[in-house]
Coordinates of C-alpha atoms in Angstrom, one line a residue:
Chain A
M3 CA -6.3 2.3 -10.7
A4 CA -5.8 -0.8 -12.6
I5 CA -2.1 -1.7 -12.7
L6 CA -0.8 -1.4 -9.1
Y7 CA 2.7 -1.9 -10.4
G8 CA 4.6 -3.5 -13.3
P9 CA 5.3 -5.0 -15.5
A10 CA 8.6 -5.3 -13.8
D11 CA 10.9 -6.8 -16.4
F12 CA 14.3 -5.7 -14.9
E13 CA 15.5 -4.7 -18.4
A14 CA 17.3 -1.8 -17.0
G15 CA 19.7 -4.3 -15.5
T16 CA 18.9 -3.3 -12.0
L17 CA 16.3 -4.0 -9.3
A18 CA 15.3 -0.3 -9.3
G19 CA 11.9 0.3 -7.7
F20 CA 12.2 -2.6 -5.4
S21 CA 13.5 -2.8 -1.9
T22 CA 15.7 -5.8 -1.3
S23 CA 16.7 -8.2 1.5
G24 CA 19.5 -10.7 1.4
T25 CA 21.1 -12.1 -1.8
V26 CA 19.2 -10.8 -4.8
S27 CA 20.3 -9.2 -8.0
A28 CA 19.5 -8.4 -11.6
S29 CA 20.7 -11.2 -13.8
T30 CA 21.1 -12.3 -17.4
T31 CA 21.7 -15.9 -16.5
Q32 CA 17.9 -16.7 -17.0
H33 CA 15.3 -14.4 -18.4
H34 CA 11.7 -14.5 -19.6
G35 CA 11.6 -12.1 -22.4
G36 CA 14.2 -9.5 -22.8
S37 CA 17.7 -10.2 -21.3
W38 CA 17.3 -9.7 -17.6
S39 CA 15.5 -11.1 -14.6
A40 CA 15.8 -10.9 -10.8
S41 CA 17.7 -13.7 -9.2
F42 CA 17.5 -14.8 -5.6
A43 CA 19.5 -17.2 -3.5
A44 CA 17.2 -20.0 -2.4
N45 CA 19.7 -22.4 -0.8
N46 CA 20.1 -21.0 2.6
A47 CA 18.1 -20.4 5.8
G48 CA 18.0 -16.6 5.3
I49 CA 15.6 -14.4 3.4
N50 CA 16.3 -13.2 0.0
Y51 CA 13.6 -11.3 -1.7
I52 CA 12.5 -8.2 -3.6
R53 CA 9.6 -6.1 -2.3
R54 CA 7.5 -3.4 -3.9
G55 CA 4.9 -1.3 -2.2
Y56 CA 1.8 0.2 -3.8
T57 CA -1.2 2.3 -2.7
S58 CA -3.3 0.4 -0.1
V59 CA -6.0 -1.5 -1.9
P60 CA -9.5 -0.8 -0.6
T61 CA -11.4 -3.6 0.9
G62 CA -13.7 -5.3 -1.5
T63 CA -11.3 -4.8 -4.4
R64 CA -9.7 -7.9 -6.0
V65 CA -6.0 -8.0 -6.6
F66 CA -4.4 -10.1 -9.3
Y67 CA -0.7 -10.9 -8.9
G68 CA 1.2 -12.3 -11.8
M69 CA 4.9 -13.4 -12.1
W70 CA 7.1 -15.7 -14.0
A71 CA 9.3 -18.0 -11.9
W72 CA 12.3 -20.3 -12.7
I73 CA 13.7 -22.7 -10.2
P74 CA 16.4 -25.3 -11.0
S75 CA 15.1 -28.1 -8.9
I76 CA 12.3 -29.1 -6.5
P77 CA 12.8 -28.0 -2.9
V78 CA 14.4 -30.9 -0.9
T79 CA 14.6 -29.9 2.8
N80 CA 11.7 -27.4 3.2
S81 CA 9.1 -25.6 1.1
L82 CA 10.2 -22.5 -0.9
F83 CA 7.9 -19.7 0.2
L84 CA 8.1 -17.8 -3.1
N85 CA 5.8 -14.9 -2.8
F86 CA 3.2 -13.2 -0.7
L87 CA 0.9 -10.2 -0.8
E88 CA 1.6 -8.2 2.3
T89 CA -0.8 -6.1 4.3
T90 CA -0.7 -3.0 6.5
A91 CA -0.9 -5.4 9.4
F92 CA 2.6 -6.7 8.4
G93 CA 1.5 -10.2 7.5
A94 CA 0.5 -12.1 4.4
A95 CA -3.0 -12.0 3.0
A96 CA -2.1 -14.9 0.8
Q97 CA 1.1 -16.6 -0.3
I98 CA 2.6 -19.0 -2.8
A99 CA 4.8 -21.9 -1.7
I100 CA 6.4 -24.7 -3.5
N101 CA 6.5 -27.8 -1.3
T102 CA 9.0 -30.7 -1.4
S103 CA 6.8 -32.6 -3.8
G104 CA 7.1 -29.7 -6.2
N105 CA 3.4 -28.6 -6.0
I106 CA 2.7 -25.0 -6.3
L107 CA 0.5 -24.2 -3.3
L108 CA -1.8 -21.2 -2.8
Q109 CA -2.1 -20.6 1.0
D110 CA -4.1 -18.2 3.1
S111 CA -2.8 -15.9 5.8
G112 CA -2.7 -18.7 8.3
G113 CA -0.5 -20.9 6.0
V114 CA -3.4 -23.2 5.2
T115 CA -3.2 -24.6 1.7
I116 CA -6.4 -23.4 -0.1
V117 CA -5.6 -24.5 -3.6
T118 CA -3.0 -27.1 -4.7
G119 CA -1.5 -26.4 -8.0
P120 CA 0.6 -28.6 -10.4
V121 CA 4.1 -29.8 -9.8
I122 CA 6.3 -27.0 -11.1
A123 CA 8.5 -27.8 -14.1
T124 CA 12.2 -27.1 -13.2
S125 CA 14.7 -25.2 -15.2
T126 CA 12.0 -23.5 -17.2
W127 CA 9.7 -20.5 -16.8
T128 CA 6.3 -20.9 -15.1
N129 CA 3.6 -18.3 -15.1
I130 CA 2.1 -18.2 -11.6
E131 CA -0.9 -15.9 -10.9
Y132 CA -3.2 -15.6 -8.0
S133 CA -6.0 -13.4 -6.9
C134 CA -7.0 -12.2 -3.4
M135 CA -9.4 -9.7 -1.9
I136 CA -9.7 -8.3 1.6
P137 CA -13.4 -8.4 2.3
V138 CA -15.4 -5.4 3.3
A139 CA -16.5 -7.2 6.4
G140 CA -15.0 -10.2 8.1
S141 CA -11.7 -11.8 7.4
T142 CA -12.4 -14.6 4.9
A143 CA -12.6 -14.5 1.1
P144 CA -11.9 -16.7 -1.9
I145 CA -8.4 -16.9 -3.3
Q146 CA -7.7 -18.3 -6.7
L147 CA -4.7 -19.9 -8.4
I148 CA -3.8 -19.8 -12.2
V149 CA -0.7 -21.6 -13.4
N150 CA 0.3 -21.3 -17.1
S151 CA -3.2 -20.1 -17.9
T152 CA -4.8 -23.1 -16.3
D153 CA -7.3 -22.4 -13.6
Y154 CA -6.7 -24.5 -10.5
G155 CA -9.7 -23.1 -8.8
S156 CA -10.6 -21.0 -5.8
A157 CA -11.8 -21.6 -2.3
T158 CA -12.3 -19.5 0.8
G159 CA -9.4 -18.8 3.1
T160 CA -8.6 -16.5 6.0
V161 CA -7.1 -13.4 4.5
G162 CA -7.5 -11.0 7.4
S163 CA -9.0 -7.6 7.4
A164 CA -5.9 -5.3 6.8
Q165 CA -5.5 -3.8 3.3
M166 CA -2.9 -5.1 0.9
N167 CA -0.1 -2.6 0.2
Q168 CA 3.0 -4.4 -0.9
S169 CA 4.3 -7.8 -2.0
R170 CA 7.5 -9.8 -1.6
A171 CA 8.9 -12.4 -4.0
G172 CA 12.0 -14.7 -3.8
Q173 CA 12.8 -16.7 -0.7
T174 CA 10.4 -15.0 1.7
A175 CA 10.8 -17.4 4.7
S176 CA 13.9 -18.3 6.5
F177 CA 14.0 -22.0 5.5
S178 CA 16.7 -23.9 3.9
T179 CA 15.2 -25.3 0.7
G180 CA 17.9 -27.4 -0.7
I181 CA 17.8 -25.7 -4.1
A182 CA 20.1 -23.2 -5.7
T183 CA 19.4 -19.8 -7.3
G184 CA 15.9 -19.0 -8.5
Y185 CA 14.7 -16.3 -10.9
L186 CA 11.7 -14.0 -11.2
D187 CA 10.6 -11.9 -14.2
D188 CA 7.7 -9.9 -15.6
I189 CA 5.9 -9.2 -12.3
Q190 CA 2.7 -7.3 -12.5
I191 CA -0.1 -6.6 -10.0
N192 CA -3.5 -5.4 -11.2
D193 CA -6.7 -4.6 -9.3
D194 CA -10.2 -5.0 -10.7
T195 CA -10.9 -1.4 -11.3
G196 CA -10.5 0.7 -14.4
G197 CA -11.2 0.0 -18.0
S198 CA -8.1 -2.1 -18.7
N199 CA -5.6 -4.3 -16.9
N200 CA -8.4 -5.1 -14.4
S201 CA -8.0 -8.8 -14.3
W202 CA -5.2 -11.5 -14.7
P203 CA -2.0 -9.9 -16.0
S204 CA -1.6 -12.8 -18.4
G205 CA -5.0 -12.1 -19.9
F206 CA -6.4 -15.3 -18.6
S207 CA -10.2 -15.4 -19.1
P208 CA -12.7 -16.0 -17.5
G209 CA -11.4 -14.0 -14.6
V210 CA -14.2 -14.8 -12.1
A211 CA -14.7 -18.2 -10.7
A212 CA -18.1 -19.2 -9.2
T213 CA -17.0 -18.9 -5.7
W214 CA -16.2 -15.2 -6.2
A215 CA -19.7 -14.4 -7.2
A216 CA -21.0 -14.2 -3.7
V217 CA -18.5 -11.7 -2.5
V218 CA -17.5 -9.6 -5.6
Chain B
M2 CA 15.1 -29.9 8.5
T3 CA 17.8 -27.3 9.2
D4 CA 17.8 -25.2 12.3
P5 CA 14.2 -25.6 13.2
V6 CA 12.2 -23.0 15.0
V7 CA 10.2 -25.7 16.6
T8 CA 11.9 -28.9 17.7
T9 CA 9.9 -31.4 19.8
V10 CA 6.4 -30.4 20.9
S11 CA 3.3 -32.4 21.0
R12 CA 0.5 -32.0 18.4
Q13 CA -1.7 -30.4 21.0
T14 CA 1.0 -27.9 22.0
A15 CA 1.7 -27.2 18.3
Q16 CA -2.0 -26.5 17.8
F17 CA -2.0 -24.2 20.8
L18 CA 1.0 -22.2 19.5
L19 CA -0.5 -22.1 16.0
T20 CA -3.7 -20.6 17.4
L21 CA -1.8 -18.0 19.3
L22 CA 0.4 -17.2 16.3
N23 CA -2.6 -16.7 14.1
Q24 CA -4.3 -14.5 16.6
Q25 CA -1.2 -12.4 16.8
K26 CA -0.9 -13.2 20.5
L27 CA 2.5 -14.9 20.0
E28 CA 5.6 -12.9 19.0
I29 CA 8.6 -14.4 17.3
G30 CA 11.9 -12.9 18.2
A31 CA 13.9 -11.6 15.3
P32 CA 16.6 -8.9 14.7
D33 CA 14.3 -6.8 12.6
F34 CA 10.8 -6.6 11.1
D35 CA 11.6 -8.3 7.9
E36 CA 13.2 -11.3 9.7
A37 CA 10.2 -11.4 12.0
V38 CA 7.7 -11.7 9.2
A39 CA 9.8 -14.4 7.6
S40 CA 10.1 -16.2 10.9
V41 CA 6.4 -16.2 11.4
I42 CA 5.9 -17.8 8.0
R43 CA 8.4 -20.4 8.9
A44 CA 7.1 -21.1 12.4
R45 CA 3.6 -21.4 11.1
S46 CA 4.7 -23.9 8.5
E47 CA 6.5 -26.0 11.0
L48 CA 3.7 -26.0 13.5
R49 CA 1.2 -26.9 10.8
A50 CA 3.4 -29.9 9.9
I51 CA 3.4 -31.1 13.5
V52 CA -0.4 -30.6 13.8
G53 CA -0.7 -32.8 10.7
D54 CA -2.7 -30.7 8.4
D55 CA 0.2 -29.3 6.4

């Protein structure tokens, strides 16, 4: 296995292949490449997301998540919890949030911010990628954040011990964010196996930060 | 903050609840599984803000 799923470009004009919750749809209002993206309502206290499952990833295997995101403004009332890698224990191994300062945050399963990324630029597309691995033993491992092909580093967080098997993207927590509709496009998840597509979906290189060396 | 899960609890209580939540010893009531997962993320975020290491 190398590509777990994707690239999901929504060019069929549907959200086919994803399960959905709340207000989400295929949209031509914004798009990163092609003509379509996935839109999600981000201005309510509900949950509005797309979810895709994949074969459970063995422990000790790195997963690389990549997506393009577009939001019209910085969250005002609460963070926007934009994405997480879900596990068979029905929780997040790691997640991406955008706080009310606009910083892109990489958090662990306990919601602890492990890597603080840049302030997201609004009304434009941003490439957000992160990497996570469930360790063979224990429940901590490095997680790493890449934004627009810049490495914001990695550090060890609590990711749990349950295998990753799906992901959600959109407004994944029931917070009112104070922003309007957001968009997602070109979502791809790779693992570190196989002869190709075994690192960052954007092609970012080098793919292994120093803190990974001890556990990979 | 709109419709908070947590309203007024002390930092110590928030830390206690956060510990229980992270140990999966605290369940969040929700109409279905998806809402429950979303509510846990929200509760954790609010508790962390009270604890002060948000």
